Coordinates of C-alpha atoms in Angstrom, one line a residue:
M622 CA 0.2 23.6 -5.0
L623 CA -0.7 22.0 -8.3
R624 CA 2.3 19.7 -8.1
I625 CA 1.2 18.6 -4.6
V626 CA -2.3 17.7 -5.7
L627 CA -1.0 16.0 -8.8
A628 CA 1.6 14.1 -6.7
F629 CA -1.2 12.9 -4.3
L630 CA -3.4 11.8 -7.1
L631 CA -0.7 10.1 -9.2
G632 CA 1.0 8.6 -6.1
G633 CA -2.3 7.3 -4.9
F634 CA -3.1 5.8 -8.3
A635 CA 0.3 4.2 -8.7
G636 CA 0.3 2.8 -5.2
G637 CA -3.2 1.5 -5.6
A638 CA -2.2 -0.2 -8.9
F639 CA 0.8 -1.8 -7.3
N640 CA -1.3 -3.0 -4.4
M641 CA -3.9 -4.5 -6.6
A642 CA -1.3 -6.2 -8.8
L643 CA 0.3 -8.0 -5.8
V644 CA -3.1 -8.9 -4.4
T645 CA -3.9 -10.4 -7.8
V646 CA -0.6 -12.4 -7.6
S647 CA -1.6 -13.5 -4.1
N648 CA -5.0 -14.7 -5.4
T649 CA -3.2 -16.6 -8.2
V650 CA -0.7 -18.3 -5.9
Y651 CA -3.3 -18.9 -3.2
P652 CA -6.6 -19.3 -5.1
L653 CA -9.9 -19.2 -3.2
P654 CA -11.9 -22.4 -2.9
A655 CA -14.0 -23.4 -5.9
G656 CA -17.4 -21.8 -5.8
L657 CA -16.3 -18.8 -3.6
D658 CA -17.1 -15.6 -5.5
P659 CA -14.3 -13.1 -4.8
N660 CA -16.8 -10.3 -5.5
D661 CA -19.2 -11.5 -2.8
F662 CA -17.7 -9.7 0.2
E663 CA -19.9 -11.4 2.8
A664 CA -19.0 -14.9 1.5
F665 CA -15.3 -14.0 1.5
Q666 CA -15.6 -12.6 5.0
A667 CA -17.4 -15.8 6.2
H668 CA -14.6 -17.9 4.6
V669 CA -11.9 -15.9 6.3
E670 CA -13.7 -16.1 9.6
S671 CA -14.1 -19.9 9.4
V672 CA -10.8 -21.0 7.7
G673 CA -8.5 -18.0 7.7
L674 CA -5.9 -17.3 5.1
P675 CA -2.6 -19.0 4.5
T676 CA 0.5 -17.3 6.1
G677 CA 2.0 -16.9 2.6
A678 CA -1.1 -15.1 1.4
L679 CA -1.0 -12.8 4.3
L680 CA 2.7 -12.1 3.7
L681 CA 1.9 -11.2 0.1
V682 CA -0.9 -8.9 1.3
L683 CA 1.6 -7.2 3.6
L684 CA 4.0 -6.8 0.8
A685 CA 1.2 -5.4 -1.4
H686 CA 0.2 -2.8 1.3
A687 CA 3.7 -1.7 2.2
G688 CA 4.8 -1.8 -1.5
G689 CA 1.8 0.3 -2.5
S690 CA 2.8 2.9 0.1
L691 CA 6.4 2.8 -1.0
V692 CA 5.4 3.3 -4.7
S693 CA 3.1 6.2 -3.6
G694 CA 6.0 7.9 -1.8
F695 CA 8.3 7.3 -4.8
V696 CA 5.8 8.9 -7.2
C697 CA 5.3 11.8 -4.7
R698 CA 9.0 12.5 -4.9
L699 CA 9.0 12.4 -8.7
V700 CA 6.1 14.8 -9.0
A701 CA 5.9 17.1 -6.0
M702 CA 9.6 17.6 -5.5
R703 CA 9.5 20.2 -2.7
D704 CA 6.7 19.0 -0.5
C705 CA 7.1 15.4 -1.2
Y706 CA 7.6 14.2 2.4
R707 CA 4.3 15.9 3.5
T708 CA 2.5 14.5 0.5
A709 CA 3.9 11.0 1.0
L710 CA 3.0 11.2 4.7
L711 CA -0.6 12.1 3.7
L712 CA -0.8 9.1 1.3
G713 CA 0.7 6.8 4.0
V714 CA -2.0 7.9 6.4
F715 CA -4.6 7.5 3.7
W716 CA -3.5 3.9 3.1
L717 CA -3.3 3.4 6.8
C718 CA -6.9 4.4 7.2
G719 CA -8.0 2.0 4.5
G720 CA -6.0 -0.7 6.2
V721 CA -7.6 -0.1 9.5
V722 CA -11.1 -0.2 7.9
M723 CA -10.2 -3.6 6.3
L724 CA -8.9 -4.9 9.6
T725 CA -12.3 -4.1 11.2
L726 CA -14.1 -5.9 8.4
L727 CA -12.0 -9.0 8.1
P728 CA -10.5 -11.0 10.9
A729 CA -6.7 -11.2 10.8
P730 CA -4.0 -12.6 13.1
V731 CA -2.5 -10.1 15.6
W732 CA 0.9 -10.3 14.0
F733 CA -0.6 -9.3 10.6
A734 CA -2.7 -6.5 12.0
V735 CA 0.3 -5.0 13.9
A736 CA 2.7 -5.3 11.0
D737 CA 0.1 -3.9 8.6
V738 CA -0.7 -0.8 10.6
L739 CA 3.0 -0.1 11.3
L740 CA 4.2 -0.4 7.7
Y741 CA 2.1 2.1 5.7
V742 CA 3.6 5.5 6.8
P743 CA 7.3 4.4 7.0
A744 CA 7.0 2.7 3.6
A745 CA 5.6 5.9 2.0
L746 CA 8.5 7.9 3.5
L747 CA 11.0 5.3 2.4
G748 CA 9.6 5.6 -1.1
V749 CA 10.6 9.3 -1.1
K750 CA 14.0 8.5 0.3
L751 CA 14.6 5.7 -2.2
C752 CA 13.6 8.0 -5.2
S753 CA 15.9 10.7 -3.9
R754 CA 18.8 8.3 -3.6
L755 CA 18.2 6.8 -7.1
F756 CA 18.0 10.2 -8.8
S757 CA 20.6 12.1 -6.7
G758 CA 23.2 13.8 -8.9
R759 CA 21.1 13.4 -12.0
G760 CA 19.5 16.8 -12.0
A761 CA 16.6 15.9 -9.7
P762 CA 15.8 18.7 -7.3
V763 CA 16.6 18.2 -3.6
A764 CA 13.5 17.1 -1.6
S765 CA 12.6 19.3 1.3
K766 CA 11.0 17.8 4.5

C-alpha cells in the first residue's frame, strides 16, 4: 500500500514537473504580448477569449498534458510495480479532471478540447507499458493489471 501511495505522489510530481517544463517552453516559443501578466488569470483569460492562442502553442500544451500523464504512468511503474496500472489510471483521471476544469475556464478550439480530454488516461497507461518494455529482462518485476 505504501508503494501505491508513493507511486501516486511521485508520479504526480514528476508528471506535473514535465507538464510545467513544456508549458514554460511553450511560453518561450510563443511569448505573451508585452504588458500581459501571466500571473493575472483574468487578464490571460480575456486575452485568450479575444485573440486565442497560436496552433503551435496549443500543440505544445497538448504535448505537455499527454507527456505529463505519460511520465506519471512511467514513474508509477517504477515505484508501484504490482498495482501500477491502477495507480497510473488514477493519475490519468486526476490529470483529466484538471484538464476539464481548465477547459471550462479558458476557451479552446473543439479539436484541442477533444484531443486533450482523450489523451490523459491512455498516455498514463502507455507510460506504464513503455517503462515495462524498457526494463523488461533487466530484473524489473512484471507489472500486474
